[in-house]
XYZ file of N, CA, C and O in Angstrom:
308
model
N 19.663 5.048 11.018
C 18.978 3.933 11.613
C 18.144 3.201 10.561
O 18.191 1.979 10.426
N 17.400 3.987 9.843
C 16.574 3.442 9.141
C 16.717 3.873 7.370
O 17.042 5.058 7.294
N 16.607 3.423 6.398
C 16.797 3.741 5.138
C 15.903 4.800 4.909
O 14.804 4.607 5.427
N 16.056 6.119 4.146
C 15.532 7.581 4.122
C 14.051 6.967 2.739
O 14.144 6.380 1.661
N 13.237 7.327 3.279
C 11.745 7.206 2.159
C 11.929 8.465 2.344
O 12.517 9.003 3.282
N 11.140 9.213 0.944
C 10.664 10.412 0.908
C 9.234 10.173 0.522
O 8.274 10.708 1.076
N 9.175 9.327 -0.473
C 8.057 8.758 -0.739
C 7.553 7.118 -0.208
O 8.311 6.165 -0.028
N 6.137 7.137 -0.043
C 5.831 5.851 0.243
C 5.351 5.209 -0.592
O 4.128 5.246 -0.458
N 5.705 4.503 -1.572
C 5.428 3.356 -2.636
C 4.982 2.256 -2.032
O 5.555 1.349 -1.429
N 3.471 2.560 -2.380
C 2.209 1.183 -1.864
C 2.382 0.440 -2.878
O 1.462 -0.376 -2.935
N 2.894 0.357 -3.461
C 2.837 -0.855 -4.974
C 3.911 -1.624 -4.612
O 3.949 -2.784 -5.022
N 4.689 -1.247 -4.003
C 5.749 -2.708 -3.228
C 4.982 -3.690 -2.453
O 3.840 -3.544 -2.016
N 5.757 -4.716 -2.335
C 4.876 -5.802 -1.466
C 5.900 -5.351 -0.334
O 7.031 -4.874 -0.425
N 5.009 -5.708 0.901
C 5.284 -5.285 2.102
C 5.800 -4.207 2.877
O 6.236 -4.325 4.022
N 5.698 -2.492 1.807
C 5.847 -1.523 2.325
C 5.015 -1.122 3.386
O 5.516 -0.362 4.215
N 3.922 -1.455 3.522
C 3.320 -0.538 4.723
C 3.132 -1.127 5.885
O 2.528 -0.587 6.812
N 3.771 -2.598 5.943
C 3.951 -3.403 6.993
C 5.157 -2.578 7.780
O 5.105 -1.927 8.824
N 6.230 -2.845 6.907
C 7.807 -2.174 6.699
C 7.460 -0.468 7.439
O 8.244 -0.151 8.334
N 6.521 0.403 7.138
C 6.369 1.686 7.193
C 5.908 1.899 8.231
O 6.306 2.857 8.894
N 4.656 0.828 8.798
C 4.269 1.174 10.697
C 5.610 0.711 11.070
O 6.204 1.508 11.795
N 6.188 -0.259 10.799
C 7.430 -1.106 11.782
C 8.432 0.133 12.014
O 9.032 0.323 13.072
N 8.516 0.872 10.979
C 9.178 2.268 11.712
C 8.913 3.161 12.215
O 9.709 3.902 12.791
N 7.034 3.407 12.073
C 6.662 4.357 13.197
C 6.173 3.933 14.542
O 5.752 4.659 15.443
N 6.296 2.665 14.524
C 6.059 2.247 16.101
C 7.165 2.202 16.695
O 7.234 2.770 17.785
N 8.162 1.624 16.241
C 9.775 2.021 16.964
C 9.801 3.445 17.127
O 9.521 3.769 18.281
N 10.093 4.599 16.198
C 9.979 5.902 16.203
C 9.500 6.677 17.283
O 10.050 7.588 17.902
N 7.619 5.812 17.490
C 6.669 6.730 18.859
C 6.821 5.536 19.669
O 6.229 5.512 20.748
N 7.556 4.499 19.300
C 7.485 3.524 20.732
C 7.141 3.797 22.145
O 6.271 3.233 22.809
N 8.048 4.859 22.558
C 7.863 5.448 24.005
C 6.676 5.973 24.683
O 6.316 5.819 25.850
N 5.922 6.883 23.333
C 4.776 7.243 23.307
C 3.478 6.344 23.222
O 2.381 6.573 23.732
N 3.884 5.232 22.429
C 2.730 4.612 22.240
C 2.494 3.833 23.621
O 1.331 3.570 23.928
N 3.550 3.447 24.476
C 3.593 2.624 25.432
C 2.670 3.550 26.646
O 2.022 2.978 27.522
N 2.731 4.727 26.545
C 1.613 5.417 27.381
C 0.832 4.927 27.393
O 0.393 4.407 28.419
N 0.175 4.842 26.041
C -1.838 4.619 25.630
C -1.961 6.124 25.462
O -2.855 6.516 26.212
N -1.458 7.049 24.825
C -1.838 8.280 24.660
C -1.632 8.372 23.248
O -1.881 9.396 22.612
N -1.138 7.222 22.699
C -0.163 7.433 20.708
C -0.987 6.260 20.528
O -1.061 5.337 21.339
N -1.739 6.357 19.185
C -1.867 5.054 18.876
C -1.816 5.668 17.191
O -2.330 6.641 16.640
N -0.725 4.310 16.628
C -0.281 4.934 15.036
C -1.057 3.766 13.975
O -0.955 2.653 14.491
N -1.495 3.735 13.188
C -1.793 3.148 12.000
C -1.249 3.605 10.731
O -1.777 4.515 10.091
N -0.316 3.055 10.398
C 0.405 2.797 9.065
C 0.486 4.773 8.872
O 1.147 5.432 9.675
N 0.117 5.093 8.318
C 0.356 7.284 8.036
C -0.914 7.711 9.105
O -1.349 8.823 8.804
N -1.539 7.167 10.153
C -2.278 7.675 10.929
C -1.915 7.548 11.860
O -1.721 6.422 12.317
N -1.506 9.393 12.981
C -1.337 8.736 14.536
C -2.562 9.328 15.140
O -3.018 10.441 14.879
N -3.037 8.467 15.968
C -3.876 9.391 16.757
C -3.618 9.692 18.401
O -3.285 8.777 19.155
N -3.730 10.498 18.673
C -3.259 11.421 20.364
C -4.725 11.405 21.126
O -5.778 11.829 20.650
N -4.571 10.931 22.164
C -5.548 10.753 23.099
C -5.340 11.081 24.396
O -4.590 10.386 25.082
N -5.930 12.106 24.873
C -5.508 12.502 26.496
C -6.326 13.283 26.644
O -6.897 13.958 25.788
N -6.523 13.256 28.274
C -8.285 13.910 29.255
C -7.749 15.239 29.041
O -8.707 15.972 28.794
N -6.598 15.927 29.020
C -6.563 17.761 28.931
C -5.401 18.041 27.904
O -4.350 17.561 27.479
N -6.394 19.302 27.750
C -5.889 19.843 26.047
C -4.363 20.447 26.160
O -3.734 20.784 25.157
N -3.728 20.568 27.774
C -2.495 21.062 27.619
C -1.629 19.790 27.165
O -0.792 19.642 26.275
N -2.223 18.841 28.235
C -1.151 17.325 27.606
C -1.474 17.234 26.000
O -0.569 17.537 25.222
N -2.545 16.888 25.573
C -2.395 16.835 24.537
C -1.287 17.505 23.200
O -0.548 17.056 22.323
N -1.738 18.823 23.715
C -0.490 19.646 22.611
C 0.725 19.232 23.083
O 1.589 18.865 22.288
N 0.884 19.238 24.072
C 2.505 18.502 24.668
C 2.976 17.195 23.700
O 3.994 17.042 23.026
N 1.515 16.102 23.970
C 2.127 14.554 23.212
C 2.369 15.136 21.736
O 3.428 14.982 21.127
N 0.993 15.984 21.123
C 1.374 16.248 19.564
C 3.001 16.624 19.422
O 3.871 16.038 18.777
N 3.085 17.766 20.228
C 4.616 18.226 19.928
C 5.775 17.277 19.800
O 6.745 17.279 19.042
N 5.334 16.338 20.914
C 6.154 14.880 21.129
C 6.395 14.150 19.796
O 7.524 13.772 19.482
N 5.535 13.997 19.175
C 4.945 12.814 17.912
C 5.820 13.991 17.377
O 7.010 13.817 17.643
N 5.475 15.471 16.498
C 5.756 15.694 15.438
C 7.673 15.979 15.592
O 8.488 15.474 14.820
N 8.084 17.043 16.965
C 9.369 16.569 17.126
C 9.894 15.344 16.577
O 10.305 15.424 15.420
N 9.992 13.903 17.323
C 9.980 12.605 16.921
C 10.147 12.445 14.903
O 11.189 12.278 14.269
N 8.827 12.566 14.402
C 8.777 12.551 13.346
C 9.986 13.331 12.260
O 10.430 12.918 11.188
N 10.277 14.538 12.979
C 11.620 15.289 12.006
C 12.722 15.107 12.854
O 13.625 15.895 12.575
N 12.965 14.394 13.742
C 14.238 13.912 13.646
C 14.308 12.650 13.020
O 15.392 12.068 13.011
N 13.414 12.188 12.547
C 13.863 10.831 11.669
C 13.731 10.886 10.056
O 13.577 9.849 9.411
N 13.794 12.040 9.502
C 13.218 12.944 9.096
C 11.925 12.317 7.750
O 11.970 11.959 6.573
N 11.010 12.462 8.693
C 9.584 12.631 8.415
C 8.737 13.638 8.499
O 8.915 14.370 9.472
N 7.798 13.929 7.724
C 6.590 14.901 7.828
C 5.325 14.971 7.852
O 4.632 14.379 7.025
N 4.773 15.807 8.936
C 3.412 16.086 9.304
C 2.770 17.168 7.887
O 3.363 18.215 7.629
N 1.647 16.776 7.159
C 0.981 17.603 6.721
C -0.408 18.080 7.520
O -1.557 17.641 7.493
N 0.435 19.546 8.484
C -0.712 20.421 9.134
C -1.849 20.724 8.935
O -2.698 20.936 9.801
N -1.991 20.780 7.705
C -3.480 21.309 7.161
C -4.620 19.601 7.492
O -5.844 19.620 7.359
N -4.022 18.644 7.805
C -4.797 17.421 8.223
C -5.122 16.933 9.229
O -5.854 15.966 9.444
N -4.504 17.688 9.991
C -4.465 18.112 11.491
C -5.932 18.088 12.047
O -6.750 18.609 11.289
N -6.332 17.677 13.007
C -7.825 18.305 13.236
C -7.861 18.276 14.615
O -8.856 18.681 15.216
């Protein structure tokens, strides 16, 4: 679907325009809740109970490796 980054090269002009435009398609479904909201390498998960929550995370990071992208856990909070 989309051309494979491994890396994100901010020194291009218009990569990180280019880089949300694929993670909002990506969590589209999610974001359309109001429970996903992504900024360029930031998503943030918002929901009243901590079971949904781990549910949407699982959602987002699933999502993320099938397109194949990665979560660094340790940033997690």
């Amino acid at each position: 679907m989309f051309t494979t980054l491994t890396v994100m090269f901010f020194g291009l002009t218009n990569l990180p325009v280019t880089f949300q435009t694929i993670i909002n398609e990506i969590l589209k479904n999610l974001v359309s809740t109001r429970k996903v909201v992504s900024f360029i390498n930031n998503v943030l998960v918002e929901t009243e109970e901590d079971e949904e929550h781990d549910e949407v995370v699982e959602e987002v990071v699933r999502k993320l490796i099938e397109n194949n992208l990665y979560v660094k856990l340790e940033k997690y909070k």
